Tab-separated table of C-alpha atoms in Angstrom:
chain	number	residue	atom	x	y	z
A	1	LEU	CA	8.349	-8.673	-14.953
A	2	ALA	CA	5.015	-8.307	-16.609
A	3	LYS	CA	4.418	-4.863	-18.045
A	4	THR	CA	1.117	-3.148	-17.461
A	5	THR	CA	-0.733	-0.637	-19.603
A	6	GLN	CA	-3.401	1.704	-18.268
A	7	PRO	CA	-5.144	4.827	-19.515
A	8	ILE	CA	-3.195	7.917	-18.513
A	9	SER	CA	-6.219	9.721	-17.154
A	10	MET	CA	-9.958	9.444	-16.565
A	11	ASP	CA	-12.606	11.935	-15.541
A	12	SER	CA	-15.782	11.187	-13.642
A	13	TYR	CA	-18.450	12.786	-11.479
A	14	GLU	CA	-19.445	12.134	-7.926
A	15	GLY	CA	-21.734	9.151	-7.475
A	16	GLN	CA	-20.757	7.452	-10.694
A	17	GLU	CA	-19.146	4.069	-11.079
A	18	VAL	CA	-15.619	4.168	-12.446
A	19	ASN	CA	-13.960	1.262	-14.206
A	20	ILE	CA	-10.243	1.367	-14.888
A	21	THR	CA	-8.870	-1.366	-17.119
A	22	CYS	CA	-5.293	-2.559	-17.104
A	23	SER	CA	-3.598	-4.757	-19.701
A	24	HIS	CA	-0.928	-7.241	-18.668
A	25	ASN	CA	-0.431	-9.577	-21.590
A	26	ASN	CA	2.718	-11.202	-20.240
A	27	ILE	CA	1.413	-12.096	-16.816
A	28	ALA	CA	3.060	-15.206	-15.364
A	29	THR	CA	1.330	-18.134	-13.760
A	30	ASN	CA	2.375	-17.169	-10.238
A	31	ASP	CA	1.603	-13.475	-10.586
A	32	TYR	CA	-1.085	-11.729	-8.610
A	33	ILE	CA	-2.721	-8.485	-9.731
A	34	THR	CA	-2.731	-5.655	-7.256
A	35	TRP	CA	-4.174	-2.165	-7.415
A	36	TYR	CA	-2.913	0.776	-5.405
A	37	GLN	CA	-4.141	4.318	-4.904
A	38	GLN	CA	-1.757	7.218	-4.435
A	39	PHE	CA	-2.457	10.759	-3.320
A	40	PRO	CA	0.126	13.496	-3.848
A	41	SER	CA	3.092	13.266	-1.473
A	42	GLN	CA	1.865	10.026	0.067
A	43	GLY	CA	2.876	6.422	-0.336
A	44	PRO	CA	0.635	4.142	-2.404
A	45	ARG	CA	-2.271	2.625	-0.515
A	46	PHE	CA	-3.384	-0.936	-1.140
A	47	ILE	CA	-6.867	-1.190	-2.637
A	48	ILE	CA	-7.428	-4.738	-3.789
A	49	GLN	CA	-5.654	-7.837	-5.002
A	50	GLY	CA	-6.714	-10.851	-7.009
A	51	TYR	CA	-5.557	-13.821	-8.997
A	52	LYS	CA	-8.557	-14.712	-11.138
A	53	THR	CA	-12.317	-14.159	-11.503
A	54	LYS	CA	-13.784	-11.520	-9.228
A	55	VAL	CA	-12.705	-10.085	-5.926
A	56	THR	CA	-14.712	-7.590	-3.900
A	57	ASN	CA	-13.947	-5.702	-0.731
A	58	GLU	CA	-15.436	-2.734	1.055
A	59	VAL	CA	-13.993	-0.172	-1.345
A	60	ALA	CA	-13.711	-1.803	-4.785
A	61	SER	CA	-14.173	-4.792	-7.021
A	62	LEU	CA	-11.597	-6.397	-9.249
A	63	PHE	CA	-12.618	-8.296	-12.351
A	64	ILE	CA	-10.130	-10.657	-13.962
A	65	PRO	CA	-11.041	-12.629	-17.094
A	66	ALA	CA	-10.079	-16.250	-17.524
A	67	ASP	CA	-6.972	-15.495	-19.604
A	68	ARG	CA	-5.775	-12.997	-16.937
A	69	LYS	CA	-4.317	-10.734	-19.604
A	70	SER	CA	-6.252	-7.785	-18.277
A	71	SER	CA	-8.054	-6.666	-15.166
A	72	THR	CA	-10.607	-4.013	-14.314
A	73	LEU	CA	-10.792	-2.055	-11.105
A	74	SER	CA	-14.323	-0.941	-10.341
A	75	LEU	CA	-15.012	1.876	-7.900
A	76	PRO	CA	-18.766	1.772	-7.215
A	77	ARG	CA	-19.702	5.332	-6.297
A	78	VAL	CA	-16.824	7.725	-6.478
A	79	SER	CA	-16.504	10.918	-4.502
A	80	LEU	CA	-14.191	13.882	-4.739
A	81	SER	CA	-11.814	12.179	-2.318
A	82	ASP	CA	-11.250	9.385	-4.829
A	83	THR	CA	-9.308	11.786	-7.032
A	84	ALA	CA	-5.903	10.126	-7.126
A	85	VAL	CA	-3.527	8.097	-9.240
A	86	TYR	CA	-4.390	4.408	-9.506
A	87	TYR	CA	-1.695	1.870	-10.259
A	88	CYS	CA	-2.163	-1.642	-11.547
A	89	LEU	CA	0.728	-3.925	-10.705
A	90	VAL	CA	1.603	-7.492	-11.452
A	91	GLY	CA	3.986	-9.310	-9.167
A	92	ASP	CA	6.814	-11.552	-10.213
A	93	GLY	CA	5.664	-14.380	-8.012
A	94	GLY	CA	8.497	-14.018	-5.561
A	95	GLY	CA	6.059	-13.833	-2.707
A	96	LEU	CA	5.138	-17.448	-3.140
A	97	THR	CA	8.573	-18.471	-1.988
A	98	GLY	CA	8.590	-16.010	0.820
A	99	GLY	CA	10.453	-12.757	1.219
A	100	GLY	CA	8.783	-10.320	-1.047
A	101	ASN	CA	7.113	-9.521	-4.298
A	102	LYS	CA	9.072	-7.195	-6.545
A	103	LEU	CA	6.746	-4.743	-8.204
A	104	THR	CA	7.200	-2.538	-11.237
A	105	PHE	CA	5.059	0.551	-11.467
A	106	GLY	CA	3.642	1.721	-14.756
A	107	THR	CA	2.384	5.199	-15.448
A	108	GLY	CA	-0.820	4.769	-13.475
A	109	THR	CA	-4.196	6.347	-14.189
A	110	GLN	CA	-4.959	9.824	-12.905
A	111	LEU	CA	-8.620	9.777	-11.904
A	112	LYS	CA	-10.264	13.145	-11.493
A	113	VAL	CA	-13.664	13.253	-9.844
A	114	GLU	CA	-15.740	16.392	-10.133
A	115	LEU	CA	-19.020	17.552	-8.649
B	78	GLY	CA	-3.791	-3.907	6.473
B	79	ALA	CA	-0.216	-4.020	7.617
B	80	VAL	CA	1.457	-0.764	8.636
B	81	VAL	CA	4.765	0.529	7.359
B	82	SER	CA	6.286	3.712	8.734
B	83	GLN	CA	9.058	5.954	7.510
B	84	HIS	CA	11.174	8.493	9.318
B	85	PRO	CA	11.697	11.312	8.755
B	86	SER	CA	8.717	12.410	6.709
B	87	ARG	CA	10.712	15.236	5.229
B	88	VAL	CA	14.283	16.414	5.434
B	89	ILE	CA	16.234	19.356	4.116
B	90	CYS	CA	19.993	19.102	3.992
B	91	LYS	CA	22.990	20.813	2.538
B	92	SER	CA	24.766	19.454	-0.484
B	93	GLY	CA	27.500	17.011	0.476
B	94	THR	CA	25.868	15.699	3.629
B	95	SER	CA	24.454	12.229	4.151
B	96	VAL	CA	20.863	11.520	5.011
B	97	LYS	CA	19.449	8.358	6.568
B	98	ILE	CA	15.850	7.296	6.027
B	99	GLU	CA	14.282	4.569	8.131
B	100	CYS	CA	11.575	2.160	7.063
B	101	ARG	CA	9.808	0.048	9.673
B	102	SER	CA	7.182	-2.634	9.461
B	103	LEU	CA	5.151	-2.028	12.592
B	104	ASP	CA	2.986	-5.103	12.957
B	105	PHE	CA	4.684	-7.755	10.911
B	106	GLN	CA	8.113	-9.060	10.065
B	107	ALA	CA	9.509	-8.395	6.629
B	108	THR	CA	12.472	-10.327	5.321
B	109	THR	CA	12.364	-8.186	2.214
B	110	MET	CA	11.719	-4.495	1.815
B	111	PHE	CA	11.861	-2.342	-1.281
B	112	TRP	CA	13.007	1.216	-1.837
B	113	TYR	CA	11.537	3.489	-4.492
B	114	ARG	CA	12.010	7.056	-5.542
B	115	GLN	CA	9.439	9.235	-7.196
B	116	PHE	CA	9.890	12.517	-9.009
B	117	PRO	CA	7.028	15.020	-9.306
B	118	LYS	CA	4.171	13.765	-11.453
B	119	LYS	CA	6.089	10.615	-12.276
B	120	SER	CA	5.610	7.009	-11.329
B	121	LEU	CA	7.531	5.166	-8.642
B	122	MET	CA	10.883	3.799	-9.703
B	123	LEU	CA	12.264	0.782	-7.899
B	124	MET	CA	15.765	1.454	-6.609
B	125	ALA	CA	16.681	-1.652	-4.682
B	126	THR	CA	15.542	-4.711	-2.815
B	127	SER	CA	16.574	-4.833	0.806
B	128	ASN	CA	17.131	-8.298	2.212
B	129	GLU	CA	17.397	-8.947	5.925
B	130	GLY	CA	20.824	-10.214	6.833
B	131	SER	CA	22.311	-9.926	3.361
B	132	LYS	CA	23.322	-7.372	0.780
B	133	ALA	CA	20.749	-5.346	-1.029
B	134	THR	CA	20.045	-5.919	-4.683
B	135	TYR	CA	20.133	-2.755	-6.747
B	136	GLU	CA	18.283	-2.017	-9.941
B	137	GLN	CA	20.228	-1.160	-13.040
B	138	GLY	CA	21.491	2.397	-12.990
B	139	VAL	CA	21.243	2.839	-9.222
B	140	GLU	CA	24.590	3.491	-7.548
B	141	LYS	CA	25.007	1.182	-4.589
B	142	ASP	CA	27.732	3.360	-3.075
B	143	LYS	CA	25.468	6.365	-3.330
B	144	PHE	CA	22.406	4.754	-1.825
B	145	LEU	CA	23.463	2.541	1.058
B	146	ILE	CA	20.881	0.080	2.293
B	147	ASN	CA	21.010	-1.788	5.570
B	148	HIS	CA	18.366	-4.287	6.602
B	149	ALA	CA	19.526	-5.049	10.121
B	150	SER	CA	16.374	-6.642	11.459
B	151	LEU	CA	13.103	-8.114	10.294
B	152	THR	CA	11.323	-4.839	10.938
B	153	LEU	CA	13.828	-2.188	9.909
B	154	SER	CA	15.554	-1.166	6.716
B	155	THR	CA	17.506	2.036	6.266
B	156	LEU	CA	18.430	3.960	3.143
B	157	THR	CA	21.346	6.361	3.413
B	158	VAL	CA	21.827	8.890	0.669
B	159	THR	CA	25.524	9.614	0.834
B	160	SER	CA	27.035	12.938	-0.174
B	161	ALA	CA	23.662	14.176	-1.283
B	162	HIS	CA	23.365	16.602	-4.176
B	163	PRO	CA	20.415	18.640	-5.422
B	164	GLU	CA	19.634	16.033	-8.077
B	165	ASP	CA	19.004	13.538	-5.269
B	166	SER	CA	16.053	15.626	-4.154
B	167	SER	CA	13.053	13.375	-4.514
B	168	PHE	CA	10.301	11.482	-2.734
B	169	TYR	CA	11.615	8.213	-1.312
B	170	ILE	CA	9.166	5.445	-0.499
B	171	CYS	CA	9.691	2.020	1.012
B	172	SER	CA	7.480	-1.027	0.932
B	173	ALA	CA	7.405	-4.312	2.770
B	174	GLY	CA	5.633	-7.587	2.296
B	175	GLN	CA	4.720	-10.307	4.669
B	176	GLY	CA	6.019	-12.968	2.332
B	177	GLN	CA	5.117	-16.592	2.946
B	178	GLY	CA	2.895	-16.649	-0.092
B	179	LYS	CA	1.160	-13.381	0.726
B	180	GLU	CA	1.636	-11.138	-2.230
B	181	THR	CA	0.545	-7.779	-0.884
B	182	GLN	CA	3.167	-5.091	-0.499
B	183	TYR	CA	2.445	-2.284	1.939
B	184	PHE	CA	3.984	1.104	1.422
B	185	GLY	CA	5.321	3.647	3.831
B	186	PRO	CA	4.122	7.256	3.757
B	187	GLY	CA	7.263	8.420	1.989
B	188	THR	CA	10.132	10.793	2.806
B	189	ARG	CA	10.542	14.076	1.015
B	190	LEU	CA	14.230	14.910	0.591
B	191	LEU	CA	15.344	18.358	-0.450
B	192	VAL	CA	19.040	18.923	-0.969
B	193	LEU	CA	20.103	22.555	-1.109
């Protein structure tokens, strides 16, 4: 399983754009990159997923360079409610054959948003 | 996105008793579900992979006789913590994926277990 490395913590202010970068040097050809958000005492919540280039949805953008050895989650205008732990995960490709995609969680990034 | 539920959301039990936690995929079928545990201020640790109709696959260091997993249907997996002890107190979270090339795993809300 590809290991991921993220900053332990980040601080920001309301209204700012936050970019969290994740390194995954050993990513495999079949692996997707997925970001989750977790609040205390809750299960992780899916934010965004991508394979290469750029993906955008209503809450975030995901930038993946051509070599796919890193990815950057971009939160456009954060608010206090975005204070949470953000996890970058790389799948083992099992989902392509059906069944499920085993995920290994790293330390995550604790984002703290202040006024 | 897909919805995964867990029951109960929290449970308190006496040491030595067994506790069953249910994980359900509400709007999709999941041939594979995953069970995690999370200690305070720590990351999620994968415990086992639950496969519908077959035995679960446990991660290294996880006692299969301690944490019994049953995946009886395509929408339900259960984790039973047998003879629970205070050190089993933790936050247990399940996830499920739709498979068939769709990589996204959806997580349940978690179950807080406190063993007295």
